XYZ file of C-alpha atoms in Angstrom:
764
model
C -178.096 -25.035 -49.858
C -181.115 -23.148 -50.440
C -182.046 -25.768 -53.755
C -181.628 -28.707 -51.355
C -183.887 -27.713 -49.187
C -186.484 -26.964 -51.620
C -186.380 -30.084 -52.913
C -187.225 -31.589 -49.292
C -191.272 -32.684 -50.176
C -192.229 -32.507 -46.053
C -190.602 -32.275 -42.696
C -191.399 -32.983 -39.892
C -190.579 -31.352 -36.125
C -191.455 -32.804 -32.652
C -192.730 -30.424 -30.053
C -194.243 -30.533 -26.730
C -197.787 -29.879 -28.474
C -197.045 -32.991 -30.892
C -195.595 -33.362 -34.280
C -196.064 -31.209 -36.352
C -195.547 -31.299 -40.522
C -194.477 -29.098 -42.903
C -195.901 -29.769 -46.482
C -193.844 -28.324 -49.547
C -196.567 -27.853 -51.978
C -193.876 -26.721 -54.909
C -191.669 -29.624 -54.222
C -195.053 -32.390 -53.706
C -195.633 -30.829 -57.644
C -192.167 -31.626 -59.515
C -192.492 -35.121 -57.809
C -195.575 -35.398 -59.044
C -195.237 -34.358 -62.486
C -191.944 -36.062 -62.757
C -193.503 -38.961 -62.381
C -196.334 -38.358 -64.375
C -193.902 -37.689 -67.206
C -192.308 -40.607 -67.072
C -195.912 -42.760 -66.910
C -196.606 -41.119 -70.390
C -192.850 -41.966 -71.735
C -192.940 -45.740 -70.396
C -196.954 -45.835 -72.274
C -195.508 -43.993 -75.438
C -192.654 -46.489 -75.490
C -195.259 -49.766 -75.052
C -197.668 -47.916 -77.606
C -194.125 -47.852 -79.866
C -193.070 -51.105 -79.222
C -196.828 -52.594 -80.466
C -196.823 -50.511 -83.601
C -193.342 -51.917 -84.038
C -193.621 -55.476 -83.712
C -196.843 -55.441 -86.273
C -195.621 -53.476 -88.448
C -195.790 -53.481 -91.535
C -199.129 -54.605 -90.628
C -200.949 -52.420 -88.595
C -204.272 -52.451 -85.829
C -206.515 -52.078 -89.069
C -205.779 -54.574 -91.174
C -206.773 -56.284 -87.465
C -209.944 -54.968 -88.093
C -210.319 -55.552 -91.654
C -209.700 -59.365 -91.313
C -212.209 -59.018 -88.361
C -215.285 -58.257 -90.772
C -213.737 -60.343 -93.436
C -213.384 -62.970 -91.446
C -217.395 -62.514 -89.602
C -218.801 -61.773 -93.037
C -217.831 -65.141 -94.572
C -219.186 -66.414 -91.161
C -222.242 -64.897 -91.499
C -222.567 -66.357 -94.944
C -221.823 -69.921 -93.850
C -218.340 -69.803 -96.004
C -216.082 -71.658 -93.518
C -212.742 -69.690 -94.876
C -210.736 -71.620 -91.313
C -211.154 -74.822 -93.068
C -212.206 -75.893 -89.921
C -210.642 -74.230 -87.447
C -213.379 -72.354 -85.828
C -215.588 -75.080 -85.763
C -212.892 -76.756 -83.520
C -212.729 -73.602 -81.483
C -216.573 -73.728 -81.001
C -216.387 -77.285 -79.398
C -213.419 -76.631 -77.204
C -215.138 -73.053 -76.436
C -218.074 -75.055 -74.905
C -216.203 -76.790 -72.006
C -217.011 -73.011 -70.512
C -220.270 -73.218 -71.058
C -221.170 -70.297 -72.901
C -224.222 -70.140 -75.493
C -223.526 -70.421 -78.808
C -223.366 -66.873 -80.438
C -220.750 -65.974 -78.040
C -218.904 -69.382 -78.543
C -219.219 -68.075 -81.800
C -217.752 -64.628 -81.571
C -215.121 -66.007 -79.829
C -213.731 -68.311 -82.611
C -214.405 -65.341 -84.906
C -212.055 -62.999 -82.843
C -209.326 -66.057 -82.039
C -208.996 -67.173 -85.636
C -208.429 -63.657 -87.103
C -205.767 -62.832 -84.459
C -204.044 -65.958 -85.347
C -204.777 -65.201 -88.837
C -203.399 -61.738 -88.342
C -200.152 -63.122 -86.875
C -199.436 -65.116 -89.689
C -200.034 -62.091 -91.725
C -197.672 -60.058 -89.803
C -194.675 -62.834 -90.072
C -195.536 -62.975 -93.640
C -195.165 -59.758 -94.690
C -192.292 -59.139 -92.417
C -190.098 -61.737 -93.330
C -191.113 -61.165 -97.304
C -189.890 -58.081 -96.894
C -186.618 -59.046 -94.787
C -186.222 -61.545 -97.978
C -186.665 -58.615 -100.758
C -184.320 -56.370 -98.355
C -181.817 -58.936 -98.949
C -181.354 -58.481 -102.741
C -178.776 -55.726 -103.449
C -177.714 -56.324 -107.512
C -180.009 -53.324 -107.959
C -177.005 -50.967 -106.481
C -174.689 -52.184 -109.868
C -177.191 -51.821 -112.124
C -177.221 -48.019 -114.019
C -180.603 -46.069 -113.025
C -181.820 -45.755 -116.216
C -181.284 -49.136 -117.474
C -182.822 -51.465 -114.838
C -183.156 -54.623 -115.274
C -187.145 -56.358 -114.906
C -185.885 -58.121 -112.028
C -184.896 -55.063 -110.293
C -188.049 -53.446 -111.438
C -190.096 -56.685 -109.981
C -188.063 -55.917 -107.053
C -188.783 -52.060 -106.453
C -192.243 -52.337 -106.541
C -193.135 -55.313 -104.442
C -191.011 -53.766 -101.923
C -192.268 -50.203 -102.521
C -195.826 -52.536 -102.165
C -194.474 -53.666 -98.423
C -192.797 -50.895 -96.564
C -195.900 -49.575 -95.449
C -197.071 -46.187 -94.418
C -195.993 -43.797 -92.115
C -193.201 -45.900 -89.971
C -192.067 -44.918 -86.912
C -188.244 -44.527 -86.664
C -187.819 -48.361 -85.745
C -190.022 -49.351 -87.807
C -188.135 -51.612 -89.989
C -185.818 -52.892 -87.490
C -187.436 -56.522 -87.509
C -187.606 -56.518 -91.013
C -183.625 -55.602 -91.891
C -181.900 -58.495 -93.027
C -178.528 -59.505 -90.980
C -175.374 -58.245 -92.352
C -174.277 -61.626 -94.341
C -170.544 -63.167 -93.619
C -168.487 -62.960 -96.772
C -167.008 -66.133 -98.643
C -163.582 -66.260 -97.257
C -162.098 -67.384 -101.209
C -163.952 -63.648 -102.146
C -162.344 -61.964 -99.361
C -158.651 -63.392 -99.990
C -158.932 -62.309 -103.744
C -160.400 -58.877 -102.969
C -157.908 -58.983 -100.307
C -155.057 -59.420 -102.785
C -156.082 -56.876 -106.183
C -156.145 -54.284 -102.931
C -153.042 -54.663 -101.633
C -151.404 -55.422 -105.462
C -150.726 -51.513 -106.413
C -148.768 -51.286 -102.553
C -146.151 -54.200 -103.169
C -143.254 -55.033 -105.422
C -143.364 -58.520 -107.274
C -141.567 -60.169 -104.657
C -143.171 -59.105 -101.439
C -146.658 -59.293 -103.442
C -145.542 -63.119 -104.399
C -144.614 -63.397 -100.234
C -148.750 -62.474 -99.683
C -149.937 -64.450 -102.123
C -148.539 -67.429 -100.367
C -149.598 -66.079 -96.996
C -152.905 -65.859 -98.100
C -153.148 -69.334 -99.165
C -151.494 -70.252 -96.527
C -154.719 -68.843 -94.319
C -157.300 -69.877 -96.711
C -156.255 -73.377 -96.860
C -155.909 -73.965 -93.528
C -156.739 -71.480 -89.873
C -158.752 -69.382 -92.218
C -161.762 -72.474 -92.624
C -161.630 -73.155 -89.158
C -162.411 -69.433 -87.766
C -165.006 -68.628 -90.971
C -166.924 -71.405 -89.586
C -166.857 -69.622 -85.851
C -167.505 -66.400 -87.424
C -170.779 -67.844 -89.392
C -172.439 -69.820 -86.394
C -171.721 -66.033 -84.504
C -173.499 -64.638 -87.748
C -176.585 -67.125 -86.926
C -176.322 -66.115 -83.125
C -175.893 -62.079 -83.019
C -177.521 -59.565 -84.521
C -174.636 -58.129 -86.229
C -171.873 -60.080 -86.338
C -169.148 -57.232 -86.653
C -171.139 -54.035 -84.387
C -170.839 -55.540 -81.149
C -167.063 -56.320 -81.360
C -166.111 -53.139 -83.203
C -167.948 -51.192 -80.739
C -165.899 -53.282 -77.875
C -162.330 -53.664 -79.609
C -162.223 -50.735 -81.952
C -163.355 -47.736 -79.683
C -163.961 -49.256 -75.956
C -160.822 -51.264 -75.725
C -158.961 -48.127 -76.757
C -156.472 -47.048 -73.404
C -155.221 -43.687 -75.468
C -156.412 -40.978 -75.123
C -159.584 -40.442 -77.133
C -159.595 -36.431 -77.438
C -158.229 -36.294 -80.920
C -157.583 -40.009 -81.795
C -161.136 -41.045 -81.492
C -163.924 -38.051 -81.093
C -164.709 -36.145 -83.882
C -166.204 -32.532 -84.538
C -168.349 -30.373 -86.436
C -168.794 -26.865 -87.551
C -170.922 -24.333 -87.964
C -173.118 -22.891 -91.238
C -170.198 -20.432 -92.909
C -171.875 -17.592 -94.404
C -174.369 -16.974 -91.762
C -174.105 -15.717 -87.990
C -177.935 -15.031 -86.682
C -176.769 -13.333 -83.809
C -173.538 -12.589 -81.515
C -175.822 -13.022 -78.402
C -174.145 -16.483 -76.647
C -176.829 -17.053 -74.565
C -179.552 -16.331 -77.165
C -177.852 -18.159 -79.461
C -176.960 -21.285 -77.434
C -180.964 -21.449 -76.083
C -182.261 -21.809 -79.556
C -179.612 -24.671 -80.372
C -179.913 -26.452 -77.426
C -183.890 -26.065 -77.702
C -183.865 -27.107 -81.193
C -181.344 -30.306 -79.906
C -184.334 -30.720 -77.433
C -186.666 -30.978 -80.101
C -185.253 -33.411 -81.718
C -184.639 -35.657 -79.134
C -188.233 -35.376 -78.192
C -188.897 -36.651 -81.807
C -186.632 -39.267 -81.746
C -187.948 -40.400 -78.281
C -191.557 -40.250 -79.422
C -189.981 -42.574 -82.911
C -191.608 -40.032 -85.052
C -188.705 -39.577 -87.045
C -188.740 -40.738 -90.290
C -186.144 -43.454 -91.003
C -183.533 -42.605 -93.448
C -184.521 -44.355 -97.098
C -182.050 -45.273 -99.873
C -183.121 -43.943 -102.674
C -186.663 -43.424 -100.835
C -186.590 -46.591 -101.149
C -184.569 -48.788 -98.857
C -184.833 -48.371 -95.412
C -181.842 -47.905 -93.316
C -181.214 -48.947 -90.107
C -181.576 -46.185 -87.086
C -180.596 -48.194 -84.489
C -177.321 -45.430 -83.744
C -180.313 -42.909 -82.968
C -181.089 -44.857 -78.940
C -177.844 -43.476 -77.584
C -177.749 -39.988 -79.022
C -179.008 -38.514 -75.679
C -178.478 -39.121 -72.305
C -175.175 -41.344 -72.703
C -171.891 -41.053 -71.012
C -168.615 -43.109 -72.011
C -167.704 -44.487 -68.528
C -163.851 -45.479 -67.858
C -162.559 -48.461 -66.952
C -159.817 -49.901 -65.997
C -159.362 -52.732 -69.084
C -162.064 -51.902 -71.056
C -164.921 -48.678 -71.571
C -168.330 -49.233 -70.469
C -171.435 -46.739 -72.319
C -173.959 -45.601 -70.269
C -177.134 -44.567 -71.472
C -180.041 -43.105 -69.482
C -183.708 -43.302 -70.821
C -184.617 -39.868 -69.675
C -182.812 -36.725 -68.442
C -184.313 -33.547 -67.483
C -181.459 -31.262 -67.809
C -178.205 -30.420 -68.883
C -174.655 -29.323 -68.163
C -173.142 -26.567 -68.890
C -169.446 -25.158 -68.565
C -168.665 -21.186 -68.016
C -165.154 -20.383 -67.409
C -164.027 -23.215 -65.651
C -167.577 -23.686 -63.801
C -170.244 -26.418 -64.085
C -173.650 -25.618 -63.569
C -177.055 -27.744 -64.167
C -179.395 -26.369 -65.548
C -183.356 -28.020 -66.237
C -184.875 -28.001 -69.134
C -187.717 -29.075 -68.233
C -190.287 -27.308 -65.679
C -193.395 -27.929 -64.337
C -194.119 -30.949 -66.756
C -192.888 -28.419 -69.592
C -190.170 -28.234 -71.960
C -188.800 -24.478 -71.532
C -188.970 -22.022 -74.244
C -185.855 -20.755 -76.198
C -186.324 -17.200 -73.347
C -186.278 -19.316 -70.238
C -183.406 -21.055 -71.713
C -181.694 -18.236 -72.067
C -182.323 -16.313 -68.901
C -181.181 -19.211 -67.352
C -178.021 -18.957 -69.849
C -177.504 -15.942 -68.979
C -177.203 -15.827 -65.499
C -174.405 -18.049 -65.844
C -172.945 -15.836 -68.263
C -173.164 -13.388 -65.299
C -172.158 -14.629 -62.727
C -168.771 -13.361 -61.188
C -167.896 -16.760 -59.304
C -164.831 -18.009 -59.418
C -164.429 -21.847 -59.971
C -163.927 -24.477 -57.331
C -159.672 -25.545 -56.681
C -159.321 -28.192 -59.160
C -162.646 -27.908 -61.126
C -161.369 -25.441 -63.967
C -159.059 -28.371 -65.057
C -161.472 -31.193 -64.385
C -162.793 -32.426 -68.137
C -158.800 -32.960 -68.561
C -159.290 -36.727 -67.409
C -161.591 -37.461 -70.001
C -158.930 -35.792 -72.304
C -156.363 -38.219 -71.169
C -155.617 -41.511 -70.371
C -157.835 -43.938 -69.846
C -156.706 -45.828 -67.292
C -155.651 -42.968 -65.033
C -158.969 -41.392 -65.166
C -160.640 -44.925 -64.382
C -158.025 -45.304 -61.425
C -159.463 -41.331 -60.473
C -163.101 -41.985 -61.257
C -162.919 -44.887 -58.793
C -160.466 -43.319 -56.255
C -161.649 -39.618 -56.052
C -165.751 -39.933 -57.679
C -167.385 -42.646 -56.038
C -169.147 -41.223 -52.921
C -170.411 -37.211 -51.723
C -170.576 -34.453 -53.581
C -168.013 -35.312 -56.099
C -169.980 -38.441 -57.280
C -173.062 -36.321 -56.768
C -171.883 -34.448 -59.355
C -169.813 -36.219 -61.758
C -173.685 -38.498 -61.987
C -175.170 -34.776 -63.087
C -172.513 -34.783 -65.866
C -172.651 -38.408 -66.963
C -176.542 -38.239 -66.613
C -177.035 -34.810 -68.260
C -178.726 -34.817 -71.828
C -175.817 -32.872 -73.119
C -172.795 -30.801 -72.077
C -173.235 -27.515 -73.683
C -170.051 -25.358 -73.309
C -170.310 -21.340 -72.867
C -166.560 -20.783 -74.453
C -164.692 -17.447 -73.147
C -163.567 -16.806 -76.494
C -165.386 -15.260 -79.919
C -164.178 -17.238 -82.834
C -165.168 -16.335 -86.250
C -166.135 -18.684 -89.587
C -163.665 -16.168 -92.418
C -164.237 -17.379 -96.121
C -160.822 -15.138 -96.650
C -158.888 -16.215 -93.367
C -157.348 -19.921 -93.370
C -155.973 -19.046 -90.146
C -159.729 -18.332 -88.450
C -161.194 -21.428 -90.249
C -158.044 -23.739 -88.792
C -158.337 -21.805 -85.601
C -161.871 -23.060 -85.322
C -161.355 -26.830 -86.372
C -159.202 -26.523 -83.829
C -161.540 -25.238 -80.634
C -164.196 -27.621 -81.824
C -161.552 -30.881 -82.403
C -160.140 -30.335 -78.776
C -160.194 -26.942 -77.144
C -157.635 -26.623 -74.394
C -157.837 -29.719 -73.715
C -160.091 -29.258 -70.209
C -162.918 -27.004 -71.699
C -164.931 -30.144 -73.485
C -166.605 -33.010 -71.834
C -164.928 -35.664 -74.382
C -166.840 -38.755 -72.840
C -170.575 -37.310 -73.205
C -171.847 -38.625 -76.816
C -171.896 -35.269 -77.833
C -170.716 -31.591 -76.306
C -171.813 -28.402 -77.866
C -170.100 -25.723 -78.043
C -170.899 -22.366 -78.245
C -168.362 -19.354 -78.447
C -168.788 -15.986 -76.873
C -169.662 -14.400 -80.357
C -172.214 -16.555 -81.277
C -170.722 -19.182 -83.692
C -171.246 -22.932 -82.498
C -170.020 -26.166 -83.130
C -169.685 -29.391 -81.284
C -167.035 -32.250 -80.276
C -168.513 -35.943 -80.168
C -167.696 -39.283 -78.669
C -167.329 -41.859 -81.546
C -168.657 -45.486 -80.028
C -172.045 -44.959 -79.693
C -172.212 -43.948 -83.357
C -170.729 -42.781 -86.466
C -170.629 -39.044 -87.691
C -173.681 -39.248 -90.079
C -175.820 -39.775 -86.947
C -174.512 -36.524 -85.501
C -175.088 -35.211 -89.083
C -178.892 -35.440 -89.369
C -179.263 -33.987 -85.521
C -176.891 -31.164 -86.678
C -178.429 -30.341 -89.763
C -181.826 -30.526 -88.199
C -181.186 -28.426 -85.347
C -179.801 -25.206 -87.999
C -183.005 -25.662 -89.731
C -184.686 -25.966 -86.976
C -182.814 -22.865 -85.187
C -183.176 -21.029 -88.450
C -187.209 -20.717 -88.374
C -187.204 -20.493 -84.393
C -185.614 -17.233 -85.418
C -184.474 -14.174 -83.170
C -185.403 -10.611 -82.811
C -183.989 -7.398 -84.002
C -181.490 -6.993 -81.487
C -180.491 -10.650 -81.285
C -182.630 -12.148 -78.745
C -184.592 -15.330 -78.898
C -188.238 -14.799 -79.936
C -190.749 -15.163 -77.443
C -191.995 -14.162 -74.047
C -191.445 -15.787 -70.484
C -194.551 -17.287 -69.354
C -192.831 -17.962 -65.247
C -189.139 -17.613 -64.539
C -187.403 -20.729 -65.103
C -185.210 -22.107 -62.012
C -181.807 -21.099 -61.526
C -179.267 -22.568 -62.795
C -177.066 -24.889 -59.698
C -174.030 -24.643 -59.755
C -171.980 -28.159 -59.242
C -169.880 -28.750 -55.878
C -166.446 -30.653 -56.068
C -164.075 -31.353 -52.879
C -161.051 -32.217 -54.519
C -158.083 -33.769 -52.682
C -154.464 -32.624 -53.275
C -153.983 -35.995 -55.050
C -156.245 -35.496 -57.310
C -155.616 -32.281 -58.440
C -152.283 -34.030 -59.164
C -154.050 -36.356 -61.167
C -155.737 -33.714 -63.357
C -152.561 -31.786 -63.544
C -151.160 -34.802 -65.086
C -153.860 -36.061 -67.688
C -153.942 -32.353 -69.087
C -150.472 -32.289 -69.271
C -151.349 -35.543 -71.709
C -153.968 -33.757 -73.282
C -151.390 -30.387 -74.259
C -148.928 -32.664 -75.661
C -151.102 -34.398 -78.218
C -153.337 -31.364 -78.986
C -150.274 -29.174 -79.332
C -149.109 -31.786 -82.231
C -152.349 -31.636 -84.140
C -151.637 -30.038 -87.645
C -154.992 -28.982 -88.510
C -156.059 -27.009 -92.130
C -159.228 -26.332 -93.670
C -160.162 -25.661 -96.875
C -163.140 -24.244 -98.714
C -163.229 -25.432 -102.807
C -165.150 -22.804 -104.035
C -163.579 -23.129 -107.852
C -166.477 -26.362 -109.203
C -168.479 -28.791 -106.989
C -170.357 -31.529 -107.706
C -172.235 -29.394 -110.215
C -169.695 -29.631 -112.880
C -168.536 -33.178 -111.389
C -171.891 -34.681 -112.292
C -171.223 -33.544 -115.650
C -168.253 -35.951 -116.418
C -170.315 -38.575 -115.812
C -168.039 -39.720 -112.923
C -169.646 -39.976 -109.570
C -168.525 -36.896 -106.805
C -167.832 -38.924 -104.117
C -165.627 -41.220 -106.331
C -163.901 -38.036 -108.352
C -162.805 -36.409 -105.051
C -161.008 -39.869 -103.944
C -158.994 -40.064 -107.172
C -157.908 -36.313 -106.779
C -157.054 -37.519 -103.423
C -154.973 -40.017 -104.607
C -153.200 -37.868 -107.078
C -152.836 -35.697 -104.379
C -151.236 -37.807 -101.924
C -148.777 -39.665 -104.512
C -147.681 -35.885 -105.841
C -147.085 -34.526 -102.196
C -145.007 -38.693 -101.017
C -144.161 -39.581 -104.081
C -145.820 -42.669 -103.338
C -149.459 -44.667 -103.332
C -150.584 -45.647 -100.238
C -153.160 -47.559 -98.008
C -156.238 -45.425 -98.163
C -159.167 -45.974 -95.826
C -162.879 -44.713 -96.693
C -165.537 -45.456 -94.671
C -168.737 -46.647 -95.715
C -171.994 -47.027 -94.141
C -173.816 -50.468 -93.603
C -176.441 -49.649 -92.526
C -178.878 -51.483 -94.846
C -178.542 -53.879 -92.398
C -179.735 -54.550 -89.049
C -177.126 -53.004 -86.447
C -174.978 -52.034 -89.431
C -172.121 -48.949 -89.104
C -169.202 -49.212 -91.208
C -166.887 -50.633 -93.475
C -163.613 -49.656 -95.487
C -163.268 -48.733 -98.892
C -159.826 -49.497 -99.920
C -159.196 -46.177 -102.632
C -155.963 -47.486 -103.671
C -156.740 -49.546 -106.960
C -154.902 -50.720 -110.003
C -156.861 -48.381 -111.640
C -156.730 -45.236 -109.395
C -152.853 -46.000 -109.369
C -153.142 -45.756 -113.423
C -154.705 -42.657 -113.393
C -152.628 -40.756 -111.197
C -149.258 -42.533 -113.351
C -151.106 -41.218 -116.182
C -151.728 -37.449 -115.206
C -147.791 -37.700 -114.196
C -146.878 -38.738 -117.292
C -147.017 -36.118 -120.234
C -146.653 -38.536 -122.773
C -150.422 -39.216 -121.518
C -152.931 -37.613 -123.818
C -156.092 -35.732 -122.264
C -158.196 -38.124 -123.911
C -156.521 -41.148 -122.450
C -156.461 -40.068 -118.796
C -160.184 -38.976 -118.723
C -160.623 -42.626 -119.859
C -158.478 -43.696 -116.887
C -159.923 -41.547 -114.888
C -163.623 -42.801 -115.661
C -162.464 -46.610 -115.267
C -161.156 -45.497 -111.669
C -164.359 -43.966 -110.843
C -166.244 -46.966 -111.857
C -164.077 -48.708 -109.851
C -163.853 -47.085 -106.795
C -168.310 -46.953 -107.158
C -167.916 -51.163 -107.382
C -165.772 -50.792 -104.332
C -168.798 -49.157 -102.452
C -171.602 -50.643 -103.742
C -169.494 -54.400 -102.260
C -168.482 -52.169 -99.037
C -172.181 -51.051 -98.616
C -174.043 -54.660 -99.308
C -171.634 -56.632 -97.072
C -168.953 -57.832 -99.680
C -166.526 -55.951 -97.770
C -162.907 -56.913 -96.267
C -161.391 -55.473 -93.514
C -164.485 -55.946 -91.110
C -164.387 -59.653 -92.072
C -160.705 -59.714 -91.440
C -161.114 -58.020 -88.675
C -163.549 -60.730 -86.985
C -161.414 -63.729 -88.417
C -158.333 -62.168 -86.295
C -161.067 -61.544 -82.906
C -161.789 -65.251 -83.409
C -158.295 -66.103 -83.499
C -157.454 -64.290 -80.155
C -160.467 -65.654 -78.474
C -159.234 -69.681 -79.801
C -155.770 -68.550 -78.667
C -154.228 -69.392 -82.257
C -151.976 -66.993 -83.984
C -152.496 -65.957 -87.784
C -148.923 -63.987 -89.470
C -151.490 -63.518 -92.362
C -154.291 -61.542 -89.940
C -150.990 -59.957 -87.551
C -149.496 -58.693 -90.505
C -152.826 -57.314 -92.497
C -154.307 -55.219 -89.285
C -150.870 -53.733 -88.871
C -150.875 -52.101 -91.922
C -150.984 -48.601 -91.344
C -153.928 -46.672 -93.223
C -151.925 -43.206 -94.015
C -154.417 -41.530 -95.858
C -157.801 -41.972 -93.740
C -161.151 -40.259 -95.693
C -164.747 -40.234 -95.057
C -167.135 -37.883 -96.658
C -169.736 -36.510 -94.504
C -173.766 -37.231 -95.359
C -175.409 -33.756 -96.600
C -178.840 -33.125 -96.273
C -180.264 -36.069 -94.449
C -183.633 -33.429 -93.727
C -186.246 -32.491 -95.812
C -185.969 -29.482 -93.323
C -182.698 -28.047 -95.090
C -183.226 -26.471 -98.332
C -179.995 -24.890 -99.777
C -181.612 -24.057 -102.920
C -183.629 -21.717 -101.242
C -181.371 -21.218 -98.438
C -177.703 -21.270 -99.731
C -176.349 -19.525 -96.711
C -177.389 -22.788 -94.044
C -174.201 -24.581 -95.764
C -172.187 -26.272 -93.279
C -168.401 -26.740 -93.254
C -169.059 -29.959 -92.099
C -166.425 -31.424 -89.850
C -163.225 -33.578 -88.977
C -161.170 -35.551 -86.930
C -157.088 -35.969 -85.946
C -154.749 -37.912 -87.690
C -154.958 -41.958 -87.978
C -151.629 -42.693 -88.484
C -147.961 -40.654 -86.979
C -146.813 -40.194 -90.603
C -150.290 -39.703 -92.365
C -153.175 -37.875 -92.931
C -157.288 -37.773 -92.124
C -159.045 -35.672 -94.541
C -162.768 -35.115 -94.205
C -164.955 -33.655 -96.791
C -168.686 -32.590 -97.245
C -170.162 -31.721 -100.419
C -171.965 -28.823 -99.960
C -174.254 -28.162 -102.791
C -173.905 -27.649 -106.424
C -170.381 -25.445 -106.007
C -168.467 -25.816 -102.718
C -166.374 -28.510 -101.262
C -165.337 -28.455 -97.687
C -162.292 -30.353 -96.594
C -160.887 -31.394 -93.206
C -157.381 -32.263 -93.177
C -155.535 -33.256 -90.379
C -151.512 -34.370 -89.916
C -149.203 -34.463 -86.860
C -146.559 -31.497 -86.553
C -144.290 -33.782 -85.105
C -143.861 -35.875 -88.544
C -141.763 -34.015 -90.883
C -143.217 -36.466 -93.808
C -146.410 -34.707 -93.430
C -148.245 -31.025 -94.349
C -151.611 -30.339 -93.570
C -151.727 -26.753 -95.562
C -149.467 -28.491 -98.030
C -151.328 -30.881 -99.200
C -154.722 -28.698 -99.376
C -152.201 -26.536 -101.711
C -151.420 -29.645 -103.474
C -155.405 -30.546 -103.910
C -156.351 -27.692 -105.058
C -153.900 -28.138 -107.728
C -154.930 -31.635 -108.133
C -158.982 -30.178 -108.795
C -157.871 -27.611 -110.915
C -155.874 -30.142 -112.800
C -158.487 -32.572 -113.414
C -161.103 -30.094 -114.175
C -158.788 -29.397 -117.071
C -159.223 -32.771 -118.515
C -162.420 -32.064 -119.442
C -162.099 -27.954 -120.325
C -159.008 -28.822 -122.568
C -161.453 -32.367 -124.273
């Protein structure tokens, strides 16, 4: 209770001598600094909002325009075509003198001219960014139109943009034409269907195209005119937030530590530096000082997803969950040996240093208190059924100390888990790699707060990783944070004995133990959720593969996109494993458009199937196999370009399906399409999104990327990261309960497939 008493700014007692007022100066200072920090952030947001509102122009342009208008006015040159004289005549109503009237007219005309310039620049840039043909042209053989476009974009994008400066200039995601989507869909399923089934699908497509599809398309076009992005809000709601199954394994994803370096084995020290680096990243995002990512250093990508990276929690509901985001948070929550602690990261108007954070975290590690009744397994509620968690939250966490403690978790910047077990990433020990992946994906089912935007995990030997909730953003956003964090941690460094650098200027506040009063009924709900979580995690078959025989360096010499090459290897692997082809999902981004998220690349194509069959046919020559591989790679690249430029298949069909549900109409075509299982779901983790990470100088900082759980009960989830020139990491997941899948076996076949593909070019 000491913390509660010290939080009271003043108290008073009534005595026979009068009223005795006691003032707590430390508490008043804390209140003052908190308010001061809040106002500084508000002023900063207002300033950034103004700067973003006028971008790609700037306030300097106003002064330049003023100087030009004023100069012309002094030379009796009327560039306003009579507007300033009209303004002067209007201002005479206020009986001001002539010089003042002239100044008012100049300032007003300058401002109007400046606003017109802003609008013109912004919409010109937006118009330029709608041009996407450049993506389909070879870099060394650009057309004249693309060269002119490139020069104009470089001229209009401006200098020193803030994180959200381009948001107002990004075009909207276009709605593809119904005919184009139907044609692409039929092309994508042709290798998967027999002639009879394909003819049936053609008739379903024609019926939809000439009937209900036209009506749904009109409604969807209307939505695209009204909303910022016709996909993103429905995608977030219906794919993520309305899902009632557990989000652990099924939705959340994970990331891993750098493979070849472990800067310290002291848990509190490693956690302190990583926490500090993450908070520095949050500060840069809040101040919008993070540079927007530019595609090919020219085209800006949407930065909207960064807004909810910190201070965000998924709140369970009966029918749908909601995302709650707070503008600021001055604390994190730490879980260690079944206990929750609230740890303040700001004190006396300052962000605490790594040494101070280490001091606080070491206090938690050294704390020998036992968990309260039900506290240790509390987070299992976030791992189990969403409806059960929603009811429990309303019943047991809506008042008293439980509400206060839950608020502390949900309003925290993020959650830090100090694991009580050591884990390692041994490149020569696949079991340790797999174990580390399991720990990051699901842990024990009760030691990760799966509802937080992300949970940082630090093992007892100093290894780190994270688990991230998926609804608020896609993996590249967390990847950007993770890369920057590891790079900044490298710069922060450690002492020779493994502790954080620097000295404590003052003793930071003690961690506050969160209190719980969990009834027998609540404990029963927690254990029920834990049983669901354990059943789910025990069924995960996860295998991590480090492919170091060759990597991007060799693949580029084959004149094939590295991503397309790996996708073809996965097609060959799945065919050898299952003896057939399957519908394949690869995630692609649509962030060239405002509030864009993802689109699907259907990697199984007629061309990829032809290549795979050629690899399995001993009569096919090496040259023919290479030709088919390159043709399949080019088809895949075109599909990738289509997805990135708003010409994908699946998000369009998904939105048409949502419209049909709103209208209460049934479409046999849409129902069948959206029920097709993705037995091979893949995703490439982007790398080197920050210039702070130089793998040429520091190859030991190569990250193993991350992964996700299987999407289909009888399929595989494969995440991969092309790390540097010579290494590719694969994260392969499936379900143990399925007799048709085996992640380790899939990995072994993948290694053989990659070797066979390399041999094609060696033998040539």
